[in-house]
Coordinates of C-alpha atoms in Angstrom, one line a residue:
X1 CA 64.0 164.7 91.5
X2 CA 66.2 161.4 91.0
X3 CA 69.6 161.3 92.8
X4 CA 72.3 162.5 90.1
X5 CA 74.8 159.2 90.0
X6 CA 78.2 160.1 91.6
X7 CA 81.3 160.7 89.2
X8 CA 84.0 157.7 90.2
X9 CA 87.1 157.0 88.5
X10 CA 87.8 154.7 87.8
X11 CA 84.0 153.0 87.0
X12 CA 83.7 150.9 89.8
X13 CA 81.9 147.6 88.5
X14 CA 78.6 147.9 90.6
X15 CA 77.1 151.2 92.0
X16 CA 73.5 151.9 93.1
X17 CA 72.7 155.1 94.0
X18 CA 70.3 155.3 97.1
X19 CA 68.0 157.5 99.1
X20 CA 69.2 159.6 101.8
X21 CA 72.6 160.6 103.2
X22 CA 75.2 160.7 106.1
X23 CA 75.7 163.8 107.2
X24 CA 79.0 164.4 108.6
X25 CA 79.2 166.8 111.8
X26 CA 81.3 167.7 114.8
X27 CA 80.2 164.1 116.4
X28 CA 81.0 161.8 113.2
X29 CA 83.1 159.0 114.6
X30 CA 85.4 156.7 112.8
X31 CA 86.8 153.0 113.7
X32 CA 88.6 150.1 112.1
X33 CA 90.0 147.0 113.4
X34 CA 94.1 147.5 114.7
X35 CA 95.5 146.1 111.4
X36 CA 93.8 148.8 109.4
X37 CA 94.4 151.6 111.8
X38 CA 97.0 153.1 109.2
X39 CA 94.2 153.5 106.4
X40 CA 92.2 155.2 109.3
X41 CA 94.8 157.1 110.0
X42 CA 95.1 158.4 106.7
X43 CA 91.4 158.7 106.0
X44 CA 91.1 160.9 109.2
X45 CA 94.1 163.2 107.6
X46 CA 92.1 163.5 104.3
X47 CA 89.1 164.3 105.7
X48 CA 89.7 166.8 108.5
X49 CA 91.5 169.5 106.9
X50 CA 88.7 170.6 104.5
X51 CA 86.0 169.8 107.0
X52 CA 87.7 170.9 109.9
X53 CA 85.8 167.9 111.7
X54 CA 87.7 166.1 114.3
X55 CA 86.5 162.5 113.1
X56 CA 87.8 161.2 116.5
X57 CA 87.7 157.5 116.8
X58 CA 84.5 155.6 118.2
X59 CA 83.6 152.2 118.6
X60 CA 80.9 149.8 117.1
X61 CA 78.6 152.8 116.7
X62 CA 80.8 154.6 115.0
X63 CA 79.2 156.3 111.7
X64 CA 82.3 155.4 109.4
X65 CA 83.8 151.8 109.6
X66 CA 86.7 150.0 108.2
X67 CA 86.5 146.1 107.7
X68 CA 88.7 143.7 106.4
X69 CA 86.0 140.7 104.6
X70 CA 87.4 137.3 103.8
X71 CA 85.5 136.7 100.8
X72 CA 86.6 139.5 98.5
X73 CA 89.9 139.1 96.7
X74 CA 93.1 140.8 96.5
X75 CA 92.7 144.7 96.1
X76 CA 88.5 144.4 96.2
X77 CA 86.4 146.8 98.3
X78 CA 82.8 147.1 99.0
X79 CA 81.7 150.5 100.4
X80 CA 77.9 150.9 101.3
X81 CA 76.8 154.6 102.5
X82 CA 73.1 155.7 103.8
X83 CA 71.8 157.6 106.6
X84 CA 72.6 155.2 109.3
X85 CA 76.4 155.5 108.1
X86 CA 78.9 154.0 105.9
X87 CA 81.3 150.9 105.9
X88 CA 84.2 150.0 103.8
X89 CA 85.3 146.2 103.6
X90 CA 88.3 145.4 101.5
X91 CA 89.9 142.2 100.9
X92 CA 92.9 143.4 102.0
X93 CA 94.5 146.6 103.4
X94 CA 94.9 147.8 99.9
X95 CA 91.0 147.1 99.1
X96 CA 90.0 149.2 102.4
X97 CA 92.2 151.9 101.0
X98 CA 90.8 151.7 97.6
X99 CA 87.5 151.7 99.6
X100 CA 88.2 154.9 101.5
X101 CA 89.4 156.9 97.8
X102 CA 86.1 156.0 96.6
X103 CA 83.9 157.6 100.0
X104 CA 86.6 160.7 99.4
X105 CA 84.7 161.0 96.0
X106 CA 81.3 160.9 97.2
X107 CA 81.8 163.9 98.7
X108 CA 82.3 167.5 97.1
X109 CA 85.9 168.2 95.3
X110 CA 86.5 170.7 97.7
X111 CA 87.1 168.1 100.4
X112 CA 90.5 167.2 98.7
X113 CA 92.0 171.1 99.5
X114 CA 94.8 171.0 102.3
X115 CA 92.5 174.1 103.9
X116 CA 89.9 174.7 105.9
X117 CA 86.5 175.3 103.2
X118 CA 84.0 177.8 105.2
X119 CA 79.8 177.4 104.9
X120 CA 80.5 173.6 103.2
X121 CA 78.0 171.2 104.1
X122 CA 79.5 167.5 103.9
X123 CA 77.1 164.6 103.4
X124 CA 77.7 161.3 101.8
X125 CA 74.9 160.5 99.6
X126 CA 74.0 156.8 100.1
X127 CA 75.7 154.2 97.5
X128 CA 76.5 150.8 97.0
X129 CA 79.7 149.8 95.3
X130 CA 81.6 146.2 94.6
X131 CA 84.7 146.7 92.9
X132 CA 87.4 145.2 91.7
X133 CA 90.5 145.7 89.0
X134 CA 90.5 144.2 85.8
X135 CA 94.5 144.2 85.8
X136 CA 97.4 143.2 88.5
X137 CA 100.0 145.9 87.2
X138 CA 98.7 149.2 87.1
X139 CA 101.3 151.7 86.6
X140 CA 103.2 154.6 85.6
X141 CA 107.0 154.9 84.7
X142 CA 108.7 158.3 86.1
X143 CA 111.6 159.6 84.7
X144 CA 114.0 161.2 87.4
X145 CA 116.9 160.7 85.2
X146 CA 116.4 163.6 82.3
X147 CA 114.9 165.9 84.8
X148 CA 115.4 165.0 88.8
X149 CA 112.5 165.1 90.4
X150 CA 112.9 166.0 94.6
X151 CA 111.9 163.9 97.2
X152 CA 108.7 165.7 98.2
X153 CA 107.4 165.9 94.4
X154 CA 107.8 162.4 94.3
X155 CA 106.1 161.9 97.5
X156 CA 103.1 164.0 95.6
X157 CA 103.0 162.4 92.5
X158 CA 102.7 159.0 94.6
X159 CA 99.9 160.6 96.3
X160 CA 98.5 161.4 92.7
X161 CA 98.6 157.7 91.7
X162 CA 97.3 156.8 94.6
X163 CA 93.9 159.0 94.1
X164 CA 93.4 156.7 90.7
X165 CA 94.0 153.4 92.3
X166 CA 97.4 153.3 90.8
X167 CA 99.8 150.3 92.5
X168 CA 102.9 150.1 91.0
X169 CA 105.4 153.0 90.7
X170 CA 108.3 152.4 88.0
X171 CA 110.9 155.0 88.9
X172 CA 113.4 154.9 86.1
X173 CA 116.6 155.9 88.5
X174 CA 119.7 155.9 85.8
X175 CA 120.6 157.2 82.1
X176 CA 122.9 159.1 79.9
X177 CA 121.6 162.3 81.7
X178 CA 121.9 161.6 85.4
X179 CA 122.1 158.7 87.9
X180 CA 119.6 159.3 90.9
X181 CA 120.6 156.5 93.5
X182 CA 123.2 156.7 96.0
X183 CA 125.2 153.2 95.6
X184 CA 127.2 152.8 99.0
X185 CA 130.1 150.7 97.2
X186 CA 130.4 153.0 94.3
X187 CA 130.0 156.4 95.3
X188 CA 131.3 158.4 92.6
X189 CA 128.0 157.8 90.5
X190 CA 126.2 159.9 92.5
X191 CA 129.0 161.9 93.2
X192 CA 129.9 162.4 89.5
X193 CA 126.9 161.1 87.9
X194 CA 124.4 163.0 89.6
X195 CA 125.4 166.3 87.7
X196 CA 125.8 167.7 84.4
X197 CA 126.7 170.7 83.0
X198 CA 123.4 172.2 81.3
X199 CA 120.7 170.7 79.5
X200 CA 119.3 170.6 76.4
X201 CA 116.1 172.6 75.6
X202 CA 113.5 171.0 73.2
X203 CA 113.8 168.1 70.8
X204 CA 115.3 169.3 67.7
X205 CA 119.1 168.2 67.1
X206 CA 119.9 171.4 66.4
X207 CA 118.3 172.6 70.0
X208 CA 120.8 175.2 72.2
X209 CA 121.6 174.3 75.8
X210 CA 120.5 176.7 78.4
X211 CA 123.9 177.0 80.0
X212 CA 122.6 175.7 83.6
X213 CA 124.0 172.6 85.8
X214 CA 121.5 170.0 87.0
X215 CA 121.6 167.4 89.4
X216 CA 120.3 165.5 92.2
X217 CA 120.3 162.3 93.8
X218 CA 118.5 160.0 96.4
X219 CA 120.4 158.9 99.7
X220 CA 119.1 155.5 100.5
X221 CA 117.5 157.1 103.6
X222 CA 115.0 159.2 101.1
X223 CA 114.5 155.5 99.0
X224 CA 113.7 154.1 102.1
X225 CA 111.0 157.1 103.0
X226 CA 109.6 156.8 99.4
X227 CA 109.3 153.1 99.7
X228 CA 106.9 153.1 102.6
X229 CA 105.1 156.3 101.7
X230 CA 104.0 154.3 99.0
X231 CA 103.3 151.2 100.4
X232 CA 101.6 153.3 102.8
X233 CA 99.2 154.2 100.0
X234 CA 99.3 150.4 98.1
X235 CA 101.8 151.5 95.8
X236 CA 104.9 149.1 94.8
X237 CA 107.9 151.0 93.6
X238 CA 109.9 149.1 90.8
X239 CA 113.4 150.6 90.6
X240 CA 115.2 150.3 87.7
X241 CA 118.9 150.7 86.6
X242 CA 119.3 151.3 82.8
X243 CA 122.0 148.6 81.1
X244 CA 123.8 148.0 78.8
X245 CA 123.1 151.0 77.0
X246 CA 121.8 155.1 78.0
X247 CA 125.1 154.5 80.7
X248 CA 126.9 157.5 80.2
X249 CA 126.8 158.9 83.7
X250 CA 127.9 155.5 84.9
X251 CA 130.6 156.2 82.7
X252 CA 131.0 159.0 83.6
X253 CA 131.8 158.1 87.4
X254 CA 133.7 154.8 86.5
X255 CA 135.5 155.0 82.9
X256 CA 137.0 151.9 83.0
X257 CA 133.3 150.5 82.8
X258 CA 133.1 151.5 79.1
X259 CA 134.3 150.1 76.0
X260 CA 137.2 152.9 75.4
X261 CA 138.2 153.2 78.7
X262 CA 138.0 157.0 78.3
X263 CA 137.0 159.7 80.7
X264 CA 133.1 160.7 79.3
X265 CA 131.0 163.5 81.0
X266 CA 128.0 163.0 81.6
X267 CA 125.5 163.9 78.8
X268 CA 123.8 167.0 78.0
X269 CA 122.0 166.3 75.4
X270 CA 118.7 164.2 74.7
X271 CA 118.8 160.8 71.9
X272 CA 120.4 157.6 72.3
X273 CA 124.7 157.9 73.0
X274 CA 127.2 155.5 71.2
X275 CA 128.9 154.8 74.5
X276 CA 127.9 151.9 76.4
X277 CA 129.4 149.2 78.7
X278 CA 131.9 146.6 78.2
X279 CA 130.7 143.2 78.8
X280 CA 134.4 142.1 81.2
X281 CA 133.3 140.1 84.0
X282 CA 134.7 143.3 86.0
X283 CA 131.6 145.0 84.8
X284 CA 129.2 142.2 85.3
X285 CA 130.3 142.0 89.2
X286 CA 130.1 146.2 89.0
X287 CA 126.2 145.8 88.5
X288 CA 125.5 142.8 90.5
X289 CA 127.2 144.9 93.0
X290 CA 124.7 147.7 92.3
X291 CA 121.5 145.3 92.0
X292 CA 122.6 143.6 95.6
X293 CA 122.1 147.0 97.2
X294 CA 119.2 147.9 95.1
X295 CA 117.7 144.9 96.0
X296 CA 118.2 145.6 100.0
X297 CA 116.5 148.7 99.6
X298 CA 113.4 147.8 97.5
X299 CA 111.0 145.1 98.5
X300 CA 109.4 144.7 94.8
X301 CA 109.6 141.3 93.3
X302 CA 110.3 142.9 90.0
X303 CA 113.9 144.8 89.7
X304 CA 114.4 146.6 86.2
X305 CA 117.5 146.5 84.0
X306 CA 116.8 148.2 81.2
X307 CA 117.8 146.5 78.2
X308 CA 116.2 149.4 75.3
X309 CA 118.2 151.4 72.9
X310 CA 121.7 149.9 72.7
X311 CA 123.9 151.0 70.1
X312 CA 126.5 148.0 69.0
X313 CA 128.3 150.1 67.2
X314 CA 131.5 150.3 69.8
X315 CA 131.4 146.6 69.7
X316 CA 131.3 145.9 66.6
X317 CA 134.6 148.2 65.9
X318 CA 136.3 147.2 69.3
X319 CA 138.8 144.2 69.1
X320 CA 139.0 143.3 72.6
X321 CA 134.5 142.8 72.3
X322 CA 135.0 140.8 69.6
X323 CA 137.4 138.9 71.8
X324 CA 134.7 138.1 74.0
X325 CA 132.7 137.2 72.0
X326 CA 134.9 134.4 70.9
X327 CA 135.8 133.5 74.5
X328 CA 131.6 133.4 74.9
X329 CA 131.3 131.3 71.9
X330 CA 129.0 134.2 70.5
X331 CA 128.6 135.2 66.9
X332 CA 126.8 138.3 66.9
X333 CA 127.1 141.8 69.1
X334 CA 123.1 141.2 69.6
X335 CA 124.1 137.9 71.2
X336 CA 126.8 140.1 73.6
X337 CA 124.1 142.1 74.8
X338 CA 121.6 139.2 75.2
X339 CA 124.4 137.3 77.1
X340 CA 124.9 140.6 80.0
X341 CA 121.3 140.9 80.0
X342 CA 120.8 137.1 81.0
X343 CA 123.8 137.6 83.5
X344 CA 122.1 140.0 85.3
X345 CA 118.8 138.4 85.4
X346 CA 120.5 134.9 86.9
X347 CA 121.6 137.3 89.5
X348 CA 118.1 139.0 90.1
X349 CA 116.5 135.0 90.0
X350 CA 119.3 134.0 92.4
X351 CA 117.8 135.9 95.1
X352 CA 113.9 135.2 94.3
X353 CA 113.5 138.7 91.9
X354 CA 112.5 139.0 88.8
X355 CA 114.4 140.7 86.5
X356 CA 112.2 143.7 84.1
X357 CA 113.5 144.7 80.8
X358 CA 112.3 146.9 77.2
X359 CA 111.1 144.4 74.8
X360 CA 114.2 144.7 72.9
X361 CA 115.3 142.1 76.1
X362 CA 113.8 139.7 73.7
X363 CA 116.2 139.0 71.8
X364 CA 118.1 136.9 73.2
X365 CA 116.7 134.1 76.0
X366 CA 115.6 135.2 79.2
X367 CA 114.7 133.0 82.7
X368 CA 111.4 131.9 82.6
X369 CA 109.8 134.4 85.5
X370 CA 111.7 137.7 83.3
X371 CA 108.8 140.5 82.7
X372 CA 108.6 142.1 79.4
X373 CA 107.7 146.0 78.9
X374 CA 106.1 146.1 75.3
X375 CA 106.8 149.8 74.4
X376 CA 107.6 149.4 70.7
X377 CA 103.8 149.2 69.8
X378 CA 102.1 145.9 71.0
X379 CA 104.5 143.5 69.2
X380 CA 106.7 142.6 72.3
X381 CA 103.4 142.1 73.9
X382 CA 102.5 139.2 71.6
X383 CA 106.4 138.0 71.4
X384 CA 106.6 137.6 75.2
X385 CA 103.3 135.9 76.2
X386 CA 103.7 133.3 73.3
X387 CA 107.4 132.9 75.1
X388 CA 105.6 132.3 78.3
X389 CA 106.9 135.7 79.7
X390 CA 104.3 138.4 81.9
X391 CA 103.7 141.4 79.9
X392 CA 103.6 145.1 81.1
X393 CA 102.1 146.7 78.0
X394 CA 103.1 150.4 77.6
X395 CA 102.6 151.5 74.0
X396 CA 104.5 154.6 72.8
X397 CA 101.9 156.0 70.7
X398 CA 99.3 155.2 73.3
X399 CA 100.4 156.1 76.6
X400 CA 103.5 157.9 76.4
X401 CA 102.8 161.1 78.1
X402 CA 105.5 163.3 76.7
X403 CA 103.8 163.0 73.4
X404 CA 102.1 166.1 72.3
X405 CA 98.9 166.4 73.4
X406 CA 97.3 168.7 70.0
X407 CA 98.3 170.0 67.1
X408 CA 97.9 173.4 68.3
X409 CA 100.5 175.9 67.5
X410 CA 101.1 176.8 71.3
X411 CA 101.2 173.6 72.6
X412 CA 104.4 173.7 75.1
X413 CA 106.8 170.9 73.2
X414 CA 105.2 169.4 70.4
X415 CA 107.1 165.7 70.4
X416 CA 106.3 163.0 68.1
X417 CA 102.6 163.0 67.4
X418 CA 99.1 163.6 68.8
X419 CA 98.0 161.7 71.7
X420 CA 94.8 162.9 73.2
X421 CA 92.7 161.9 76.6
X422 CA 90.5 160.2 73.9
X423 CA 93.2 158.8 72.3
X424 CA 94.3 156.6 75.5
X425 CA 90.4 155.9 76.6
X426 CA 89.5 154.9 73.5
X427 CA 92.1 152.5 71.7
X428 CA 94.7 151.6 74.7
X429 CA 93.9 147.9 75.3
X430 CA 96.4 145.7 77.3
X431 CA 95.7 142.6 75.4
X432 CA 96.8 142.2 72.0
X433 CA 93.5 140.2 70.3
X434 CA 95.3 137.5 68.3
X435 CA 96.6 136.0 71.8
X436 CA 94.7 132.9 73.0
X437 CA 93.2 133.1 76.4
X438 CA 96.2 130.9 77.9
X439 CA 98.8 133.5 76.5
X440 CA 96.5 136.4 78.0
X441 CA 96.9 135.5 81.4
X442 CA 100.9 136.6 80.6
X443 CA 99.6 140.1 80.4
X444 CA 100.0 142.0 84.0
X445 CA 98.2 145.0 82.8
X446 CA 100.1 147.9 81.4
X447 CA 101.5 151.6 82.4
X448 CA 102.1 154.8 81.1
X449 CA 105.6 156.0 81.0
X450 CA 106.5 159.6 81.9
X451 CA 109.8 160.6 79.9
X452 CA 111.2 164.4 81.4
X453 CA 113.7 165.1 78.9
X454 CA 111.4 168.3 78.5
X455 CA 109.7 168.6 81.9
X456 CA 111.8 170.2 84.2
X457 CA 109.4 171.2 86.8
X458 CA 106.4 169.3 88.5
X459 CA 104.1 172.2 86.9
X460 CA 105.4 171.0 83.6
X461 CA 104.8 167.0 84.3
X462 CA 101.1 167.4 85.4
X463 CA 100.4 169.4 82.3
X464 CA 101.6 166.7 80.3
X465 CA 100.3 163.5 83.1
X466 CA 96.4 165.2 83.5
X467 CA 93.9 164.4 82.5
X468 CA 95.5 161.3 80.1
X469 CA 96.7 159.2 83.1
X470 CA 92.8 159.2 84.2
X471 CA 92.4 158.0 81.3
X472 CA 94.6 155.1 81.8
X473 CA 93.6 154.6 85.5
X474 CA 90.4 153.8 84.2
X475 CA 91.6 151.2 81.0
X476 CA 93.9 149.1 83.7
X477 CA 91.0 149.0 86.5
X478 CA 87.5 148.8 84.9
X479 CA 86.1 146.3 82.6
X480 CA 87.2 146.6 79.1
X481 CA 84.0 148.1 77.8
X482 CA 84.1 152.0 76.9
X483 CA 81.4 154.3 77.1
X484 CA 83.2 158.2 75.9
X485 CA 80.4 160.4 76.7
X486 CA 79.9 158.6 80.6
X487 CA 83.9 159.1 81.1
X488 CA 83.8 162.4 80.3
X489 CA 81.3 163.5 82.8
X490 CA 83.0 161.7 85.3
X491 CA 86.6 162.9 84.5
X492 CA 85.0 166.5 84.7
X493 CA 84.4 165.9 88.1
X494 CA 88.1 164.1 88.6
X495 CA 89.7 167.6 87.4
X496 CA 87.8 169.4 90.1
X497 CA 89.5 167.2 92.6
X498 CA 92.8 167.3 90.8
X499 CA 92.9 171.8 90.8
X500 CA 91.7 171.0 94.5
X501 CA 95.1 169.7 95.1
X502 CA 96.7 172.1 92.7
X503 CA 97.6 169.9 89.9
X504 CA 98.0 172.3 86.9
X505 CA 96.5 169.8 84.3
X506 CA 95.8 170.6 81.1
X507 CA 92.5 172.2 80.2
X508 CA 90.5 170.7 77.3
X509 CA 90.8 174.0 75.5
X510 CA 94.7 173.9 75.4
X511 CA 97.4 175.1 77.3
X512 CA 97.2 178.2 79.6
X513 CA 99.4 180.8 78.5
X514 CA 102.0 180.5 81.5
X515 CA 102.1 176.8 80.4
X516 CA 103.2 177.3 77.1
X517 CA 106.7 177.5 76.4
X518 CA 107.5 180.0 73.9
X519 CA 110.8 179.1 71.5
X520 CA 111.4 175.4 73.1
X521 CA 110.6 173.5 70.1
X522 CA 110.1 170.0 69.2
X523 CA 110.2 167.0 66.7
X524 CA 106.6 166.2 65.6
X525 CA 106.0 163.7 63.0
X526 CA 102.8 162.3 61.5
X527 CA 101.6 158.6 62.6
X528 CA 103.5 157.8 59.5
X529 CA 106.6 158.7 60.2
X530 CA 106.2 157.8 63.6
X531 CA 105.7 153.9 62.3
X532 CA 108.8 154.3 60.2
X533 CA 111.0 155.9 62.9
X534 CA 109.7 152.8 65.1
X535 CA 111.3 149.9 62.7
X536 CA 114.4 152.5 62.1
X537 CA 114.7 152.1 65.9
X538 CA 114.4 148.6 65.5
X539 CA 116.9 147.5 62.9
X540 CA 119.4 149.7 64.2
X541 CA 119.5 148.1 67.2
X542 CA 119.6 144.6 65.7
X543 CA 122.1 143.2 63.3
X544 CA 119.7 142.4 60.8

């Protein structure tokens, strides 16, 4: 009978199944060299609690091994399994741990419970694999602003990337709704901005509140924790802090930061506010200030500001902006914004970052080593590596996970339109075509963005994240060639692992009856419509 071929995902790029297998018993020892004693560390703590093995450590005759091989690049593992044992190789740390998630696979999903499984037998069946990603950047934005998300959910969903081979972690930290970080030198934004009265529930303008406060925030002790948990796991975390626009808890804390000057609380409701910044040089230093001690707490390279859905409209009407822009020699509010933006990201080049915006960012001139998110279809994409700019593609009709995922009646918020696990396996593609291979290098890979002004629970965010971000784990690190039917068997065996760890994904069937949410309703729209609310957005946040 032929050895069934085991389910990874993502596809590595080489596997060959075997005969034979390592059978794993009360004697199985483990080693690795002293710089990878972490990943051995954490490969013993993902092993024994299913098994109930001890997995104590061994020497050169130890059954597993963990190697670090100078010929394989950045992120690139080898892991070769059979009955006289099993070795992982990485290039670097993060290949070994790579390495490791794929021998966690091998074995049965049951291995991944945080519990002791009676009567299991655990054998690794013997493999081959060389692997590799296709993209630098693979990522997901999470929204802790709508929705605050605690410390130890985070700490879970980082452990969720991690199980996909997931590296970058863009935690979207500030917005109308709520401002997550503690800032030493400005303390009322957490203080003030962390909180709001009630929330809206569903996406229809018209949508009642539910008449409960929210709120929560992130000492820097807890950024600090998160920041090595996920290195820990090969994970960069990208903050960002939203400007000039979706500022209204800033606002909220420091009035004199807005355009009025007037006391604003902080949002309860969902859309894009009127109320944004001024652009005095007060406000400029105000930031910097904020970016300095962002910057002390996270190691990224790239540092987020935001840039997206900035209403001019205060500007426009205000005389002492239009002053500004006289004493800036500006002649349109668009060139305002484009001025702050470029301000900021000086600041961020200044002290060897790179500054991260919304492709709306491109509209005005940024520095040279600025990254562009393209989520306005692919078009930012194209603008930005033509400019010479590295792209982060992240699509809204293609890997924005708030989207609906059916048409069903019952689905739990039906937002915008359709966007099925097939949908994002199928026709997300990082590279726009029409860019030349030159330009194509500019693209980083891509993310998908996790938006909670409707998920208010971690239950409610891995319904809407599972199975799709598989799907997209797979697009940013396999090969660009798509097989459906070989993806589905293979996710199959992904969701096994995923209810192993509890995630409450959503089943192929539709939503569970405790995860639909009866009376919350929501703003769907055809593809149609969806295009034409897209260059709405567009012209209404240029002058023409």
């Amino acid at each position: 009978m032929p050895v069934p071929t085991p389910a990874l995902l993502p596809r590595p790029q080489h596997l060959v199944v075997g005969e034979g297998e390592l059978l794993l018993d009360a004697g199985t020892r483990v080693s690795a060299p002293d710089e990878l004693a972490d990943v051995l560390a954490w490969l013993q703590g993902a092993l024994r609690p299913a098994t109930g093995l001890p997995l104590r450590e061994g020497g050169d005759d130890a059954a597993i091994r963990l190697a670090l091989h100078a010929d394989l690049g950045p992120e690139t593992f080898t892991l070769s399994t059979g009955p006289d044992g099993a070795v992982v190789r990485g290039g670097d740390r993060a290949g070994v741990f790579y390495g490791c998630q794929a021998l966690l696979q091998l074995l049965p999903p049951a291995v991944h419970r945080r519990a002791p499984v009676a009567g299991r037998r655990w054998a690794l069946p013997a493999v081959e694999v060389r692997d590799a990603p296709r993209f630098a950047w693979r990522g997901v934005m999470l929204d802790v602003a709508r929705h605050f998300t605690p410390k130890h959910d985070v700490l879970r969903f980082i452990d969720l990337m991690a199980m996909h081979r997931l590296n970058t972690l863009h935690w979207h930290l500030t917005e109308d709704q709520g401002w997550r970080l503690e800032i030493t030198k400005y303390p009322r934004l957490t203080e003030v901005g962390a909180w709001r009265s009630e929330s809206q529930v569903g996406a229809a303008e018209d949508s009642p509140s539910d008449g409960r406060p929210h709120g929560g925030f992130y000492t820097q002790d807890d950024v600090r924790e998160v920041v090595a948990y996920a290195a820990a796991r090969g994970i960069t975390v990208v903050p960002e802090i939203e400007t000039p626009g979706h500022v209204r808890a800033a606002l909220a804390a420091y009035p004199e930061l807005g355009v009025t000057g007037e006391q604003r609380d902080v949002s309860t409701r969902w859309g894009i506010e009127v109320d944004v910044l001024n652009m005095e040089e007060s406000t400029v230093e105000f930031f910097t200030d904020v970016l300095d001690e962002v910057m002390d707490l996270f190691p990224s390279t790239v540092i987020g500001i935001g840039g997206d859905e900035c209403p001019r409209d205060q500007w426009r009407a205000d005389p002492r902006a239009q002053q500004r822009m006289r004493e800036l020699g500006l002649e349109r509010e668009a060139d305002l914004q484009a001025w702050f933006m470029r301000r900021l990201d000086d600041h961020l080049t200044a002290r060897g970052r790179r500054s991260f915006g919304w492709d709306e960012v491109l509209e005005g001139e940024l520095a040279p080593t600025a990254v562009v998110a393209s989520w306005r279809g692919m078009a930012g994409a194209v603008t930005a590596a033509r400019r010479g700019h590295d792209v982060v593609a992240c699509p809204d009709e293609l890997v924005y996970l708030d989207y609906r995922q059916s048409e069903l009646p019952n689905e739990p918020i039906p937002v915008a339109t359709p966007l099925t696990v097939e949908d994002v396996y199928t026709r997300f593609e990082p590279v726009p075509p029409e860019l030349t291979p030159e330009e194509a290098r500019h693209v980083l890979g891509g993310q998908a963005n996790v938006w909670t002004e409707h998920a208010d629970s971690p239950r409610t965010v891995d319904y809407l994240v599972f199975p799709r971000l598989c799907a997209v784990a797979e697009v940013l690190w396999a090969d660009d060639e798509r097989d459906l039917e070989d993806f589905q068997r293979r996710l199959d065996a992904q969701l096994e692992r995923l209810d192993a760890v509890g995630v409450e994904h959503r089943r192929a069937s539709g939503p569970l009856p405790w995860q639909e949410r009866p009376g919350v309703v929501g703003r769907p729209s055809t593809r149609e419509e969806r295009a034409a609310h897209m260059a709405e957005l567009t012209r209404s946040i240029t002058d023409g």
